[in-house]
Structures are given as C-alpha cells and as structure tokens.
Short mmCIF file of C-alpha atoms and ligand atoms in Angstrom, two decimals:
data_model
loop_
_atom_site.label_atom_id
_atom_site.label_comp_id
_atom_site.label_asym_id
_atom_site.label_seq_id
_atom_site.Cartn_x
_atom_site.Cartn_y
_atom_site.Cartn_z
CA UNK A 21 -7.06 3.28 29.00
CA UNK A 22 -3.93 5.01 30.42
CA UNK A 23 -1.03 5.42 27.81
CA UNK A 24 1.40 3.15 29.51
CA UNK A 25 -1.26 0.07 30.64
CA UNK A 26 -1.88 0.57 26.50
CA UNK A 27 1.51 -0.06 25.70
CA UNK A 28 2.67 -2.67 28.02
CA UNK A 29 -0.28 -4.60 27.53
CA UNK A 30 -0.83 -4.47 23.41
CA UNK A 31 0.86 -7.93 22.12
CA UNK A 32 0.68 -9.03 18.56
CA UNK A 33 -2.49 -11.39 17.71
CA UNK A 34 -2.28 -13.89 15.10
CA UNK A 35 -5.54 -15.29 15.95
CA UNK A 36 -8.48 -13.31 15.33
CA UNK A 37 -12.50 -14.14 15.24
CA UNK A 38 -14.22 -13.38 12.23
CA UNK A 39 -16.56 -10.98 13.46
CA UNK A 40 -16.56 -7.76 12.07
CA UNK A 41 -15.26 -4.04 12.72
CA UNK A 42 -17.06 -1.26 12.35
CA UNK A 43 -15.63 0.77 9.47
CA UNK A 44 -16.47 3.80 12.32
CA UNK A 45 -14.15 1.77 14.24
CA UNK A 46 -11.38 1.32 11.71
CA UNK A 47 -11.73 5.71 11.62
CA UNK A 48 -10.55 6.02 14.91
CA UNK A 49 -7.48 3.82 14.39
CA UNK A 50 -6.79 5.65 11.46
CA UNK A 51 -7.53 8.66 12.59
CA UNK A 52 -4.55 8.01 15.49
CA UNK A 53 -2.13 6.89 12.43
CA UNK A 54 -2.21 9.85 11.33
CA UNK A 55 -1.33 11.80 14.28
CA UNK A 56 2.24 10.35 13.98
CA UNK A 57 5.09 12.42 13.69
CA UNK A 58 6.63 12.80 10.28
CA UNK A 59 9.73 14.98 8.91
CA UNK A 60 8.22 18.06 8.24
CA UNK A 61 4.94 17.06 9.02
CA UNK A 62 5.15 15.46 5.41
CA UNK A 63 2.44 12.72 6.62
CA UNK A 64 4.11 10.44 4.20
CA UNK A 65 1.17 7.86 4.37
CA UNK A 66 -1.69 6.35 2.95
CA UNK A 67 -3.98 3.43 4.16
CA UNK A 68 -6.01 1.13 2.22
CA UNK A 69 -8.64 -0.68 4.29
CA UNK A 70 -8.98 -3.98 2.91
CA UNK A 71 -11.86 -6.32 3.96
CA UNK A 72 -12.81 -7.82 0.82
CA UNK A 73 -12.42 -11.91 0.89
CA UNK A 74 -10.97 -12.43 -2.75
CA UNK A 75 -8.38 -9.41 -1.82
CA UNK A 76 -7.36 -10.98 1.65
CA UNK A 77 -6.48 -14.53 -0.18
CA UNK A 78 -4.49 -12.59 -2.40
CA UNK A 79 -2.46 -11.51 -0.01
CA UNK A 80 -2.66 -14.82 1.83
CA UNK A 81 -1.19 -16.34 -1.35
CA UNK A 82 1.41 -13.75 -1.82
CA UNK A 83 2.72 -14.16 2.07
CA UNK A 84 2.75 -18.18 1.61
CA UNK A 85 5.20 -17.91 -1.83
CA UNK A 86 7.65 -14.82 0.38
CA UNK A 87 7.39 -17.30 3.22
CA UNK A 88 8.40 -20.77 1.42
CA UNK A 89 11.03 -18.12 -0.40
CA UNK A 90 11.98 -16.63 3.27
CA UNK A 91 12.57 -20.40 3.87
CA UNK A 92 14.83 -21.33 1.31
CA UNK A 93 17.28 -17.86 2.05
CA UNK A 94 17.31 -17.81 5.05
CA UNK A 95 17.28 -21.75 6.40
CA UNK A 96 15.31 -21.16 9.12
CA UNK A 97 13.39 -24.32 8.91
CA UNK A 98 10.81 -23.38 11.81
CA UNK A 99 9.36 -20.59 9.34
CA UNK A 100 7.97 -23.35 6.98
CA UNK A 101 5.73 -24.09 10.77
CA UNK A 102 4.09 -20.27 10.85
CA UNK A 103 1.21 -20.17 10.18
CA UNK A 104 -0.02 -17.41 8.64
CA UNK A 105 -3.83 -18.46 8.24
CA UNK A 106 -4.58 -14.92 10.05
CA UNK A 107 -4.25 -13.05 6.67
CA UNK A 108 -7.25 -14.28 5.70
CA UNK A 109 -9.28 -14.67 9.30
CA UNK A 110 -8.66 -10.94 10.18
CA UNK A 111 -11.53 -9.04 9.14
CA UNK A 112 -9.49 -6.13 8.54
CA UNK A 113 -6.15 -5.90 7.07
CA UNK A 114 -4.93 -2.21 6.16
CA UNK A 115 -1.55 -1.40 4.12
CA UNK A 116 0.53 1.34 4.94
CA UNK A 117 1.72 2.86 1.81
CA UNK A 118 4.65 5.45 1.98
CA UNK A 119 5.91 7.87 -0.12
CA UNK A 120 9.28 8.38 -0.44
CA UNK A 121 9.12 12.03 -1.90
CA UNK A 122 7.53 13.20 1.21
CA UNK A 123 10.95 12.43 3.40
CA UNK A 124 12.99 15.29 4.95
CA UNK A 125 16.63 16.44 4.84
CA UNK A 126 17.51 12.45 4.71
CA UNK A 127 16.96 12.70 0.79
CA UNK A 128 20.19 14.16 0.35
CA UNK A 129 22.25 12.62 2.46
CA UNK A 130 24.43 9.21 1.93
CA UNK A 131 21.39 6.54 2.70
CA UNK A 132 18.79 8.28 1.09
CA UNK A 133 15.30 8.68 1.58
CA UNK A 134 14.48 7.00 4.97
CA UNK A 135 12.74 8.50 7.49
CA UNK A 136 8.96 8.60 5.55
CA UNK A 137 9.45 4.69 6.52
CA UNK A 138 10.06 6.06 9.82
CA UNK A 139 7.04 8.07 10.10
CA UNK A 140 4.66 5.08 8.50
CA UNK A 141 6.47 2.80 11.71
CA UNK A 142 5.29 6.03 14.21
CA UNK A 143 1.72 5.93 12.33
CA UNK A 144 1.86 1.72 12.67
CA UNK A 145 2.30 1.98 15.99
CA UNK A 146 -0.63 4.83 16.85
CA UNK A 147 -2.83 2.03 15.32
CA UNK A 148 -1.73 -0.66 17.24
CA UNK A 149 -2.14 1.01 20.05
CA UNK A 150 -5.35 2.47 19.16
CA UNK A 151 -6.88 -0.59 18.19
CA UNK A 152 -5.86 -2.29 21.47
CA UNK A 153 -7.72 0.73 23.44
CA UNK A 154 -10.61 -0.20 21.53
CA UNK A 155 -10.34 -3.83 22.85
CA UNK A 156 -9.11 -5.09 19.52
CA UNK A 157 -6.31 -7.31 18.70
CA UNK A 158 -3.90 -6.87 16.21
CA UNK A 159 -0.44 -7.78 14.17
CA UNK A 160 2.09 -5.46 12.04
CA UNK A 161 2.70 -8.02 9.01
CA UNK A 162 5.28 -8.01 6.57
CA UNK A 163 6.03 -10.85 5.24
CA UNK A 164 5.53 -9.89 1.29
CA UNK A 165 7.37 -8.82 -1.81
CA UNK A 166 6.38 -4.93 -1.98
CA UNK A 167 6.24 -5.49 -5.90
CA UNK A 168 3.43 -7.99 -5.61
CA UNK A 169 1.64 -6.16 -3.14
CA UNK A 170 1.76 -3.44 -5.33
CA UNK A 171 0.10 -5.53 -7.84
CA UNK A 172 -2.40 -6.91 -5.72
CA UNK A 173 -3.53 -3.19 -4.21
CA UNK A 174 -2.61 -1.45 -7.47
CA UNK A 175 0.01 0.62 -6.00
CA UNK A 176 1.74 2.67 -7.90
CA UNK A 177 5.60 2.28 -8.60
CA UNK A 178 6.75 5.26 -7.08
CA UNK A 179 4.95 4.35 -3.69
CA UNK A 180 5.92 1.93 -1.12
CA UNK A 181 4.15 -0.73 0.74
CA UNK A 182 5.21 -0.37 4.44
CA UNK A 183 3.46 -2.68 6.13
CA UNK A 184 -0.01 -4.89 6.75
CA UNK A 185 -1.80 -4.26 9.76
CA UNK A 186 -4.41 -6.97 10.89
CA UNK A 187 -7.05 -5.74 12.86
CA UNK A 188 -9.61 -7.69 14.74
CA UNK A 189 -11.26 -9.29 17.54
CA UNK A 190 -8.86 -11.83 19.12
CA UNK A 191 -10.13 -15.11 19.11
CA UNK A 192 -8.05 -16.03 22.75
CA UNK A 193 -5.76 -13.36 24.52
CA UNK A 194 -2.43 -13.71 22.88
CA UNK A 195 0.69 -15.03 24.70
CA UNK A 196 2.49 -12.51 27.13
CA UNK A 197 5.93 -11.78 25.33
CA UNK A 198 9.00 -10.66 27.61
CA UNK A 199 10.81 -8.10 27.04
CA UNK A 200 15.12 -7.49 28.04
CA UNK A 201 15.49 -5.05 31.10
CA UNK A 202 15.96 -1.81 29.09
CA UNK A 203 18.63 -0.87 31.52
CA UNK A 204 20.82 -3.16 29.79
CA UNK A 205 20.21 -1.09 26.61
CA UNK A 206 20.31 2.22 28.45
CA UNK A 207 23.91 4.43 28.61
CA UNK A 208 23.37 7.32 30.62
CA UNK A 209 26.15 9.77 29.43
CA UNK A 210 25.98 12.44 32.48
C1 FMN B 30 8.82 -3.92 11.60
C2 FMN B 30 8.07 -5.11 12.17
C3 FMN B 30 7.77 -6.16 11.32
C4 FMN B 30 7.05 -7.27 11.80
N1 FMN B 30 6.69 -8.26 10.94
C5 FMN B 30 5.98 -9.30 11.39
C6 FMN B 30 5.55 -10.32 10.48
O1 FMN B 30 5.80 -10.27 9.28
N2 FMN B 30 4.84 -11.35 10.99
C7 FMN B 30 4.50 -11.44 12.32
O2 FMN B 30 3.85 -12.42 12.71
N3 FMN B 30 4.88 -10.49 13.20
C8 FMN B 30 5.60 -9.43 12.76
N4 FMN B 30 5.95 -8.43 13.64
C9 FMN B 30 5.52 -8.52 15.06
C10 FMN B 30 6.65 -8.99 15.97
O3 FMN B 30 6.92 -10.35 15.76
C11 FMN B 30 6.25 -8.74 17.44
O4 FMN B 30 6.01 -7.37 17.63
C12 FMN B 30 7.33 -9.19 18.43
O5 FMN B 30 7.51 -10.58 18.38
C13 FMN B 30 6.98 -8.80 19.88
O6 FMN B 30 5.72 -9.32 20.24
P1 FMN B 30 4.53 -8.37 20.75
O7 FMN B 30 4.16 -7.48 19.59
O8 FMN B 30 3.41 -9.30 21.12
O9 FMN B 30 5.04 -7.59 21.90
C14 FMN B 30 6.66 -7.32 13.18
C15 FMN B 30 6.99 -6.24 14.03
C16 FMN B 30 7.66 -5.15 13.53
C17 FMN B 30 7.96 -3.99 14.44
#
C-alpha cells in the first residue's frame, strides 16, 4: 500500500470482530514501532501484547471508572454515551510503555523530560499505520489512570504508560472523519 493511500485512509476503529491476529502479525506492527524516531535513538519504548481475557476486562474496568471520573471533571455529559465495549472485543490491545530516562537534551531544560512521549506517539503511529497495511483496524486509547494501569500490567513506577493500542479486524469500515484544510494551519515564512 503506498505511504500516503496508508495514511489518508487509516481511521480509528472502535468496533472490532473477535477473530484473532496472528502473534506473527502483531511482529510486524511492532517491528514498524520501533522504527520510530527517538532523541538519540534512545528507543524509549516497550510494548506489552496483551490478549489475555481476564487482563482485557481489567482494563475495561479501569477505562469505565477514568471515564465516569472524565465525566464528572470535565461535564461533558456525551462521554457518559461512549462506549468503550472495544477494550474488551479487540483481540489485541498493546501498551506503550515509556521511559522517561531515555529522553534527550529536554531533561534539562524548563519542562522536563518530554520528548520519550514524543518518540512512543512516532512509534504509535508506525503501528497504526502498519496495522492498517495489513488490513487491520485499529484505535490509540487512553482513557486510563497511568497508576492503575501500572497496576494492572505491573509496570514499574519509574516507567510510563503511553498509550493502548487496539488492534483487530474491524467488524464494519469505520466512519470517514474530515479533516481542516491544512492550509489554514500552514504559514509559509519565505
Ligand atoms: C494522543 C491521542 C489520544 C487518543 N485517545 C483516544 C481515546 O482515549 N479514545 C478514543 O476513542 N480515541 C482516541 N484517540 C483517537 C482520536 O479520537 C482520533 O484519532 C480522531 O478522532 C481522528 O479520527 P481518525 O483517527 O479516525 O482519523 C486518540 C488519538 C490520539 C492522537
């Protein structure tokens, strides 16, 4: 699939079938994560494929109490409506776990360490690209408290969730989503 069909085309799926992936499958993807860039070529990452049943309600449960908590902070009634039943339908979900000692120059200056985040978002996005080459659907998730998903995937303190990607087969093609004209967010200074 050419790059640019691959990235115009990928939308987020929050419906998926439950057939399953290939764990050969779920290699490739990961394999494109972690050509990402990264400051210094830190690869400030680490996945955790997670297609255990008892694991994925976990995490199920854990999104429903940040949601009804999302709720209340926010007011945004409509988020009590999303349904987020894909957590456990997905037959894949894999965390992105950074680590912030593997950042670059950032870690000294004013905002701290930032840009190992950065590089996890650059490796995110290889695999949602990569699994939509492969004819798969998927969703970047992260609608948790990164203390209880460190619980629940026995992260250590130090290390920091980044994000849940859902990988599957979609169970109907997801919605087109528009974008803004980028020219509207373009300044050519010449
Ligand atoms: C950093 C980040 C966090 C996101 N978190 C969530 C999430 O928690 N739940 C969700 O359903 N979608 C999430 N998304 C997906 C966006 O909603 C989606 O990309 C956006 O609406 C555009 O739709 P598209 O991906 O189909 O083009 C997230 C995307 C990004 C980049």
């Amino acid at each position: 699939m050419d790059l640019f069909t691959a990235i115009t085309q990928r939308r987020s799926c929050r419906r998926f079938s439950s057939d399953p992936v290939d764990e050969s499958v779920i290699g490739r993807i990961l394999e494109a994560a972690a050509w990402a860039p990264s400051p210094l070529n830190a690869q400030p990452w680490q996945f955790i494929v997670i297609t255990n049943a008892a694991k994925k309600q976990e995490i199920f449960a854990e999104a429903q109490r940040c949601r009804q908590w999302a709720c209340e902070k926010s007011g945004w009634t409509w988020l009590s409506k999303y349904a987020i039943d894909f957590l456990t339908q997905a037959p894949v979900i894999v965390a992105v776990v950074g680590d912030p000692k593997k950042t670059g120059m950032d870690q000294f200056q004013e905002q701290g360490p930032m840009a190992y985040q950065h590089a996890c978002a650059a490796a995110v996005q290889n695999m949602l690209l990569a699994a939509h080459a492969l004819g798969l659907g998927s969703l970047w998730f992260t609608l948790f408290d990164k203390a209880a998903l460190r619980a629940i995937l026995d992260v250590p303190t130090e290390k920091t969730p980044i994000a849940l990607v859902c990988i599957g087969k979609p169970e109907a093609p997801p919605a087109p989503v528009p974008r803004k004209d980028v020219k509207g967010k373009t300044t050519y200074l010449r």
